[in-house]
XYZ file of C-alpha atoms in Angstrom:
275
model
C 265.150 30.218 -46.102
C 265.028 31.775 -49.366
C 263.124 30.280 -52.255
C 264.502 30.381 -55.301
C 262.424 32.527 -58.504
C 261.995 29.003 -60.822
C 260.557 27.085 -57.626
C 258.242 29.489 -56.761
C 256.855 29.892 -60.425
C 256.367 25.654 -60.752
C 254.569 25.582 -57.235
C 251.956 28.415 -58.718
C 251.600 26.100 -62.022
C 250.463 24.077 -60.125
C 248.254 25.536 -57.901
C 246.935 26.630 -61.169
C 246.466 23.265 -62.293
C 244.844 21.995 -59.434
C 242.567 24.616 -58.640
C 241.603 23.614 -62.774
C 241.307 20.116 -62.298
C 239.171 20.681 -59.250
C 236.482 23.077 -61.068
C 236.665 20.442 -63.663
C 235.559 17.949 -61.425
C 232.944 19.593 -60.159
C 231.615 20.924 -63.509
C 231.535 16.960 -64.400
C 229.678 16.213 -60.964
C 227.404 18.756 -61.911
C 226.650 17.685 -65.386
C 226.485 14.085 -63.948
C 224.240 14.934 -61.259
C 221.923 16.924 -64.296
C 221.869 14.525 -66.721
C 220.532 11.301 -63.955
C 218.317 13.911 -62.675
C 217.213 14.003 -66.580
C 216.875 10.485 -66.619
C 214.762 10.136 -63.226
C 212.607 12.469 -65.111
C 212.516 10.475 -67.958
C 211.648 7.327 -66.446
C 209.222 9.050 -63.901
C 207.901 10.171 -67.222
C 208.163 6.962 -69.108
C 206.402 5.024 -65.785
C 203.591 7.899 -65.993
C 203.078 6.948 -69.913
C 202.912 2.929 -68.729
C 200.341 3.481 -66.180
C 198.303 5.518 -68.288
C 199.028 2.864 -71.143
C 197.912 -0.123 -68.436
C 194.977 1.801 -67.541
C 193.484 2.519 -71.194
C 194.004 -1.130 -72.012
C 192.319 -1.836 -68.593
C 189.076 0.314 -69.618
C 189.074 -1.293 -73.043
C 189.169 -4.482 -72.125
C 186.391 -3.570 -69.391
C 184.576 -2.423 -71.894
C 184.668 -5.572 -75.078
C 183.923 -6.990 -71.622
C 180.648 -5.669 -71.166
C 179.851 -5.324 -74.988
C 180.166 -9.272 -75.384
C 178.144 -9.286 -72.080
C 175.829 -6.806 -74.143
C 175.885 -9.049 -76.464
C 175.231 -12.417 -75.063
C 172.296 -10.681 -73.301
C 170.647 -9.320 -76.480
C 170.937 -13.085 -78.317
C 169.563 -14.855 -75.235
C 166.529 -12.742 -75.325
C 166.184 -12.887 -78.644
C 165.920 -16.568 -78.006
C 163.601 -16.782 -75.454
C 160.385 -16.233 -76.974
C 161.198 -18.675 -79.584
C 162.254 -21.011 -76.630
C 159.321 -20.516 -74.560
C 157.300 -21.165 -78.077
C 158.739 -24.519 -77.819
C 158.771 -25.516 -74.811
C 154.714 -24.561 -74.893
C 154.010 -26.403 -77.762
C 152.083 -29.031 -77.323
C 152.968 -32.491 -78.785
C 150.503 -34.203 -81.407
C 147.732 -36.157 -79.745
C 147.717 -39.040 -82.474
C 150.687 -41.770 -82.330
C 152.464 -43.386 -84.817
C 154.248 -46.723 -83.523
C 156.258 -48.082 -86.046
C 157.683 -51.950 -85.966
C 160.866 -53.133 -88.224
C 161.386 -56.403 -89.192
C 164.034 -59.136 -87.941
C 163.497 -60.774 -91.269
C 165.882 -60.923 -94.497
C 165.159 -63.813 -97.071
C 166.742 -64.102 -100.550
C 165.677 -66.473 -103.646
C 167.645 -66.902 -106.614
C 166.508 -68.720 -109.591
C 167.360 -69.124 -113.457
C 165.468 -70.641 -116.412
C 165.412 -74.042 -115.077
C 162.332 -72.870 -112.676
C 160.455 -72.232 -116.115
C 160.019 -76.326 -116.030
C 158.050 -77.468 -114.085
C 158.749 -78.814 -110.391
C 161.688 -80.789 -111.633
C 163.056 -77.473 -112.343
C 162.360 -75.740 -109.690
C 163.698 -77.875 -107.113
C 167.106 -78.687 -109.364
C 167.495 -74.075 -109.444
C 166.982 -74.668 -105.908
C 169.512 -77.084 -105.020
C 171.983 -75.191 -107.060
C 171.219 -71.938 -105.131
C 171.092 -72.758 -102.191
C 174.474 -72.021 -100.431
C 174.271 -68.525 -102.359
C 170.430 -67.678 -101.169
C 171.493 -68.415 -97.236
C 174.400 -65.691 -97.605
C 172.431 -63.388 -99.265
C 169.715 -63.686 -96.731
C 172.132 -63.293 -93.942
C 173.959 -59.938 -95.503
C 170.584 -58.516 -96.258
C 169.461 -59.261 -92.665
C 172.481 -56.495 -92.050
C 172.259 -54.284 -94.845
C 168.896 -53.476 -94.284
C 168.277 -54.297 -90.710
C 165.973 -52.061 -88.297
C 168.420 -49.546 -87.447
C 168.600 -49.047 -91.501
C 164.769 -49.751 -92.013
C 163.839 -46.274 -89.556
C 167.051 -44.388 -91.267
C 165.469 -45.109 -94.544
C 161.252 -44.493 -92.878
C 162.805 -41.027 -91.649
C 163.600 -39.663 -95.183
C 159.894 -40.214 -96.149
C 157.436 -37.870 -94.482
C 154.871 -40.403 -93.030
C 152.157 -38.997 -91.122
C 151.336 -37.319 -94.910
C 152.176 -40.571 -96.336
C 149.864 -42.325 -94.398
C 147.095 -39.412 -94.650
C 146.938 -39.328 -90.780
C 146.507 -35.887 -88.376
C 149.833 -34.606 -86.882
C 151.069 -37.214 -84.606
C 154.053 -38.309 -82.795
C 156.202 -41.213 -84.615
C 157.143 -43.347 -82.225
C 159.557 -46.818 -83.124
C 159.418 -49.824 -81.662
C 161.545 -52.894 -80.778
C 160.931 -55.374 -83.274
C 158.832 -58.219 -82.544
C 160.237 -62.067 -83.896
C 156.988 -63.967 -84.119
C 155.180 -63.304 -86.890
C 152.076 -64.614 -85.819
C 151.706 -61.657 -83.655
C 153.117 -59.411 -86.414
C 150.659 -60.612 -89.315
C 147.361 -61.578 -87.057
C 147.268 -59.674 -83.633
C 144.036 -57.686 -84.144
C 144.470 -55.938 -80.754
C 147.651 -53.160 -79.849
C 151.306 -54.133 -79.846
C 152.368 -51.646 -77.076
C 150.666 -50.594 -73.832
C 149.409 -47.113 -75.319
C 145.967 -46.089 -74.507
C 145.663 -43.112 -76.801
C 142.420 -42.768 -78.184
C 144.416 -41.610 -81.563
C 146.529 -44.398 -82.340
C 147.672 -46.469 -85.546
C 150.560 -49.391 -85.650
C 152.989 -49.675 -89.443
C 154.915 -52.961 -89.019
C 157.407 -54.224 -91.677
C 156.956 -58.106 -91.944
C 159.197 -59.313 -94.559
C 162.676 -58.168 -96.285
C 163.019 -60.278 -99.385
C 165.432 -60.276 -102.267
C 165.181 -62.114 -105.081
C 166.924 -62.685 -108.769
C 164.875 -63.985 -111.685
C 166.780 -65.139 -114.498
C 164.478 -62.631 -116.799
C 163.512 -59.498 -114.578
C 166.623 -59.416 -112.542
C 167.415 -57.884 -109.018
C 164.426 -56.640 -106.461
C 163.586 -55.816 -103.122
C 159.779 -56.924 -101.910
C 158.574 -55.645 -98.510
C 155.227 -56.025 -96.705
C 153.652 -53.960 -94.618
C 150.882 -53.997 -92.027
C 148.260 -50.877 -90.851
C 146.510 -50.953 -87.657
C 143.992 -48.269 -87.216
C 142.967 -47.924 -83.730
C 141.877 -44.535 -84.031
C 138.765 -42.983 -81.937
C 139.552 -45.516 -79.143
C 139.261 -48.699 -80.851
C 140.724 -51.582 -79.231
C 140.615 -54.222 -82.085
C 141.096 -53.445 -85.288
C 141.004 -54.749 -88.919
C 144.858 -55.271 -90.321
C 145.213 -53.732 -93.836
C 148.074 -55.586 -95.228
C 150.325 -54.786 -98.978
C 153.385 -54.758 -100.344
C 155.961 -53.084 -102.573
C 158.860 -54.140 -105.003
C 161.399 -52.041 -106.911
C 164.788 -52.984 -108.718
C 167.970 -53.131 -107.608
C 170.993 -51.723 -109.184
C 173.889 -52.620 -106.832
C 172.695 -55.196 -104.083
C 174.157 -57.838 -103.486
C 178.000 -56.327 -103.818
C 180.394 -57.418 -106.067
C 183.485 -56.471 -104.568
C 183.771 -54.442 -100.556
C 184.380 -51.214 -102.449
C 180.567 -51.552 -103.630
C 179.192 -52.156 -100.320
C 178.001 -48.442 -99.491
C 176.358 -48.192 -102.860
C 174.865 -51.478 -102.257
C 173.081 -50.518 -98.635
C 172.131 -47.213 -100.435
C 170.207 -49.231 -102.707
C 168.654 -51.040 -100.517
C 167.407 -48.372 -98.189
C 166.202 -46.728 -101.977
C 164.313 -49.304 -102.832
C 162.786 -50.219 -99.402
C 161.592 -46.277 -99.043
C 159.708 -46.804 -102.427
C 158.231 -50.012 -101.161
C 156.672 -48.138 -98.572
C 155.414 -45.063 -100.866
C 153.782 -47.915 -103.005
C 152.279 -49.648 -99.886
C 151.084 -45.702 -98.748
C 149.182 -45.494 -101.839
C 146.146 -46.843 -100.789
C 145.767 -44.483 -98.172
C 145.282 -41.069 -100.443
């Protein structure tokens, strides 16, 4: 069979064209295949750099670890002596038992106690409802919780003039006659070094020319060097008030601050005789 010249000429176009499109298609598998080679590198390369970047955060972490470690270490020694110190120190031989009152009273009178007992007992009448609610708040306001807050502002052992000693406070005892007589210790102590301060009375009063003041009076027990019994040195102190009894409840603060004032400067006054 012949083949014509125009047949033969389009079949080697062709084979022209394929053989083309075949080394085309490999070129592209070959660049293909290069370029995800590349990129295996790459993220070979790019899981190299996050291991290394894992393990330098690793080590620096490890070490702020063991600096705050360090660090810990070095503050807890420093500590220790001071610590030890006061664990070792001894506490203060002497005792200081200290007794709040139960006790509020308030007494309110104008100028119609300047005449005689008439007067008296007509101001007395007339204030009475007021003097019973007054005594009751001040009961509150300066109860023995408040009594020690306001004791603990005041340095007493140098108050009192007495060696370093432990302050100790005690429940507050009702009956008075024990309070204002008992010659012999109110707790079961048996330090040789040993003194009692009780608080036996909380009382308000308003005079129709002196005005507002708080009156408190105190009792000292020496039972130092062993004593058992003991003479009771007994005294008082008064100072003004500017803001007890409240007005309004917006002045109650500044009224209890007053009190607790005024009670602290009772005390200093009652110290006195003991410089």
């Amino acid at each position: 069979m012949k083949i014509s010249p125009s047949i033969a000429a389009i079949a080697a176009v062709l084979s022209v064209s394929i053989g083309s499109a075949t080394l085309a298609q490999d070129s592209v598998s070959e660049d293909m295949a290069a370029t995800e080679a590349e990129a295996q590198a790459i993220d070979s390369e790019t899981e190299d750099t996050a291991d290394s970047a894992m393990e330098a955060v690793a080590t620096d972490n490890e070490a702020q670890t063991d600096t705050a470690d360090d660090v810990a270490e070095t503050v807890t020694t420093d500590n220790a002596p001071e610590t030890a110190a006061m664990d070792a120190a001894p506490k203060p031989s002497c005792e200081l038992h200290i007794f709040p009152t139960l006790e509020g009273q308030a007494l309110t009178t104008s100028l119609l106690s300047g005449f005689g007992i008439v007067g008296a007992v007509a101001d007395a009448a007339a204030n009475k409802d007021r003097n019973i609610s007054e005594a009751e708040y001040l009961k509150e306001a300066l109860g023995p919780r408040l009594q020690v807050q306001a004791l603990k502002s005041l340095d007493l052992v140098e108050e009192l003039n007495l060696e370093p000693s432990q302050i100790i406070y005690q429940t507050p005892i009702a009956d008075r006659k024990i309070t204002t007589k008992a010659k012999t210790r109110l707790t079961s102590s048996e330090a040789p070094c040993y003194v009692e301060l009780i608080v036996t009375q909380n009382f308000y009063t308003k005079k129709a020319i002196y005005g507002r003041s708080l009156n408190n009076r105190f009792v000292f027990k020496d039972f130092r060097n062993g004593k058992t019994e003991t003479k009771l040195v007994k005294g008082r102190g008064g100072n003004g008030l500017s803001h007890f009894p409240p007005k309004t409840t917006d002045e109650t603060e500044a009224a209890e601050q007053d009190l607790r004032e005024a009670f602290a400067k009772n005390f200093t006054e009652f110290a006195k005789k003991f410089k």
